[in-house]
mmCIF file of C-alpha atoms in Angstrom:
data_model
loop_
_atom_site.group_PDB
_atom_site.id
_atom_site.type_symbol
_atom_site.label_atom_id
_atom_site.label_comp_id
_atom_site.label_asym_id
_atom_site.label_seq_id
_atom_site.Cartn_x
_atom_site.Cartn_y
_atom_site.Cartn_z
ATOM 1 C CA UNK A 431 11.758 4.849 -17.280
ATOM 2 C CA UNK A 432 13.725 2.988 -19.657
ATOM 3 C CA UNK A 433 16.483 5.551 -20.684
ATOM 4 C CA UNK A 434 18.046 2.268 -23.093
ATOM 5 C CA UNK A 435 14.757 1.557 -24.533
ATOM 6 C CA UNK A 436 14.219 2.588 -28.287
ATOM 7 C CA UNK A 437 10.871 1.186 -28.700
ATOM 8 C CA UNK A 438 8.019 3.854 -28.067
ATOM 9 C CA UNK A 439 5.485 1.616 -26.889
ATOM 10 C CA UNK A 440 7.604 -0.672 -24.641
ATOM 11 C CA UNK A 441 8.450 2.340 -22.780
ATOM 12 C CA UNK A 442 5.004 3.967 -22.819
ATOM 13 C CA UNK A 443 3.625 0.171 -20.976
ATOM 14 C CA UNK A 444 6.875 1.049 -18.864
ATOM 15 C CA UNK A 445 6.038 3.970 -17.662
ATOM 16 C CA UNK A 446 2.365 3.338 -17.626
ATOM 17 C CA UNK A 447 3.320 0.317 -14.870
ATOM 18 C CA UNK A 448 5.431 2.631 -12.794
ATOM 19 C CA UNK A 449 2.471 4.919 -13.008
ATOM 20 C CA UNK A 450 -0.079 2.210 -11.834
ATOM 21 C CA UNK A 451 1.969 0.708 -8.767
ATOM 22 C CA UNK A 452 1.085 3.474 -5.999
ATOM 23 C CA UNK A 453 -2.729 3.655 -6.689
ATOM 24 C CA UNK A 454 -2.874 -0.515 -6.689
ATOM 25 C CA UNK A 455 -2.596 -0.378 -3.155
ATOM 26 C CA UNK A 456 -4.292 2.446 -2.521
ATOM 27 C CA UNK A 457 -8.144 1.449 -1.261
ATOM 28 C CA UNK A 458 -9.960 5.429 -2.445
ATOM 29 C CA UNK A 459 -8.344 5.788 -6.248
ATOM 30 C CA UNK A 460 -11.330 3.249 -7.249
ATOM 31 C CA UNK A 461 -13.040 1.462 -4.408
ATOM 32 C CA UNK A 462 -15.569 0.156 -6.572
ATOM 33 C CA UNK A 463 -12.727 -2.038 -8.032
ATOM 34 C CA UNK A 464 -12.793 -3.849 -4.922
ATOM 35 C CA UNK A 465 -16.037 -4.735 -4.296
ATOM 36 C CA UNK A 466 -15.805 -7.518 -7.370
ATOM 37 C CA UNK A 467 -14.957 -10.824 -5.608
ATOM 38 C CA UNK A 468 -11.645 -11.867 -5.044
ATOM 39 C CA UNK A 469 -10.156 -8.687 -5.080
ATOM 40 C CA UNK A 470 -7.570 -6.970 -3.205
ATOM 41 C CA UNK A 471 -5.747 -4.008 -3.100
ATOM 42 C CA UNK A 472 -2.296 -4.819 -4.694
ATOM 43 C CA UNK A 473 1.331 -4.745 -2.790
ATOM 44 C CA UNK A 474 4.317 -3.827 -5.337
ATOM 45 C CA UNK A 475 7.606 -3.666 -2.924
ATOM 46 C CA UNK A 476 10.114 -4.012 -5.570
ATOM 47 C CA UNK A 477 10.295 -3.100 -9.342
ATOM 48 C CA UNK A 478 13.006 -3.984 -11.706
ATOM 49 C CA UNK A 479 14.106 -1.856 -15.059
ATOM 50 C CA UNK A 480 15.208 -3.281 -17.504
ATOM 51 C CA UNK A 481 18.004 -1.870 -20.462
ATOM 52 C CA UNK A 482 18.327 1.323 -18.031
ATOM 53 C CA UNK A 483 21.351 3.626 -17.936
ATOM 54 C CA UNK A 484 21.088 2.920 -13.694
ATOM 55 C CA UNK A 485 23.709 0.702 -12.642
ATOM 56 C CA UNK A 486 22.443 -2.797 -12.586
ATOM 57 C CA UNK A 487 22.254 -4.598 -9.523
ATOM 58 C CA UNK A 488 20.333 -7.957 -10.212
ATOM 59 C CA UNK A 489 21.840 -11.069 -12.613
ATOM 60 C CA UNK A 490 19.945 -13.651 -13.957
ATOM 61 C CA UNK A 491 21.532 -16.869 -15.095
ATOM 62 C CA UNK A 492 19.628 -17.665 -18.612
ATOM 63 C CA UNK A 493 22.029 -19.665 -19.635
ATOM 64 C CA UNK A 494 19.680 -23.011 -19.249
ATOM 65 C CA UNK A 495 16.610 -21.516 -21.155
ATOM 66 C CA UNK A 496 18.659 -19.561 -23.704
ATOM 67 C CA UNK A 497 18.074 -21.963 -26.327
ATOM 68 C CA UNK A 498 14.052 -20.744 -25.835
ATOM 69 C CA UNK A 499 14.843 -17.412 -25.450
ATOM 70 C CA UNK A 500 16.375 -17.385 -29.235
ATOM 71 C CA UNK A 501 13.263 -19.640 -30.463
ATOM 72 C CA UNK A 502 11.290 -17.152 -28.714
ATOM 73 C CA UNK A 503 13.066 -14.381 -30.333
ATOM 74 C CA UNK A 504 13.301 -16.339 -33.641
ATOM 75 C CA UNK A 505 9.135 -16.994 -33.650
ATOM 76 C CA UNK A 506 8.986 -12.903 -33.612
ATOM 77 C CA UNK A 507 9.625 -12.844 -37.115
ATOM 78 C CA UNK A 508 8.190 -9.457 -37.734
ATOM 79 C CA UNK A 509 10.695 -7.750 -35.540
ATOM 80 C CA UNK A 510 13.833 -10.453 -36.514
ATOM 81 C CA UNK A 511 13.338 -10.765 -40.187
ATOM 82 C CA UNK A 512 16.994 -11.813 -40.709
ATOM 83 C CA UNK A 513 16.516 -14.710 -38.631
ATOM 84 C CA UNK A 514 19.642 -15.571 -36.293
ATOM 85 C CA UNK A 515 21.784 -12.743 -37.904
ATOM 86 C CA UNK A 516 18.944 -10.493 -36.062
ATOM 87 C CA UNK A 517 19.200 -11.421 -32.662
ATOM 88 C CA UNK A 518 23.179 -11.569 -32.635
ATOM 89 C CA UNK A 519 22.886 -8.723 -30.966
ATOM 90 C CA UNK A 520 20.660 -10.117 -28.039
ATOM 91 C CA UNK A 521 23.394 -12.823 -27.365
ATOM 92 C CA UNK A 522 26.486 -10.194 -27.394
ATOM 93 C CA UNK A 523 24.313 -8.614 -24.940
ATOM 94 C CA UNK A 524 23.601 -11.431 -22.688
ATOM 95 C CA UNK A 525 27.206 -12.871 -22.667
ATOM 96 C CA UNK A 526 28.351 -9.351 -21.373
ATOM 97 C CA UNK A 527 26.307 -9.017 -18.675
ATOM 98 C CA UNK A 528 27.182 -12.941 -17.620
ATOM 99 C CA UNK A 529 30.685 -11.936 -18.137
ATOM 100 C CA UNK A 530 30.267 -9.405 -15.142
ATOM 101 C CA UNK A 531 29.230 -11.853 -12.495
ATOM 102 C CA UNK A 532 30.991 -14.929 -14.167
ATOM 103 C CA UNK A 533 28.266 -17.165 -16.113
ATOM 104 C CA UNK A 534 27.758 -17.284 -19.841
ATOM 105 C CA UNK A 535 24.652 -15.931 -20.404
ATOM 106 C CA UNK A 536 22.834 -13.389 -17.931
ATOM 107 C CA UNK A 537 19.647 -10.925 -18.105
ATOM 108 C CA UNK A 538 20.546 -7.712 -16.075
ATOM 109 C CA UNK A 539 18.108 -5.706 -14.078
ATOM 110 C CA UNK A 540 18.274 -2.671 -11.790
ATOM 111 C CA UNK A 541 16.016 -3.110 -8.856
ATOM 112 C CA UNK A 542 14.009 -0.596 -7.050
ATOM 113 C CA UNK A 543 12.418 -1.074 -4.233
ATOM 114 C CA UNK A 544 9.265 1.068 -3.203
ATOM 115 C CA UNK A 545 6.824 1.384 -0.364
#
């Protein structure tokens, strides 16, 4: 799981996800699932972490939504209640992982792929 993340509950969903990707695609964990219509068993072939201590190997270029991202951040007032001061952190973060593969702002993810 998410060795970087502090929050309890954002790595308990974490882990709980990881948890639920080999039994979506597996047809005897809870056949009756499948008999609803428009069901299917699931397919999960990759999974990315994200704020892991593995060495990311995915970059996304934010750097065209990142004025949402900090409204979106901003609007979470409970959790930033110093406003922009707050999420300061969030852009030091993002321009360091651009800075690796050359673009201003980037979202860094390790990727895993399963069977």
């Amino acid at each position: 799981y998410w060795t970087g993340q502090v929050h309890p509950d954002h790595r308990a969903a974490g882990q709980a996800a990881l948890d639920a990707y080999m039994p979506a695609k597996m047809p005897l964990y809870h056949p009756e699932q499948l008999a609803a219509a428009d069901t299917a068993l699931g397919k999960v072939e990759r999974i990315f972490l994200f704020a892991t201590d593995r060495d990311p190997d995915i970059y996304i270029d934010v750097a065209s939504v990142y004025p949402q991202k900090e409204a979106a951040t901003l609007a979470h007032e409970s959790q930033f209640p110093k406003g922009t001061e707050s999420i300061e952190w969030m852009r030091e973060l993002d321009r360091n992982a651009g800075q690796v593969v050359g673009l201003a702002y980037a979202e860094r993810f390790k990727e895993i792929r399963v069977w």
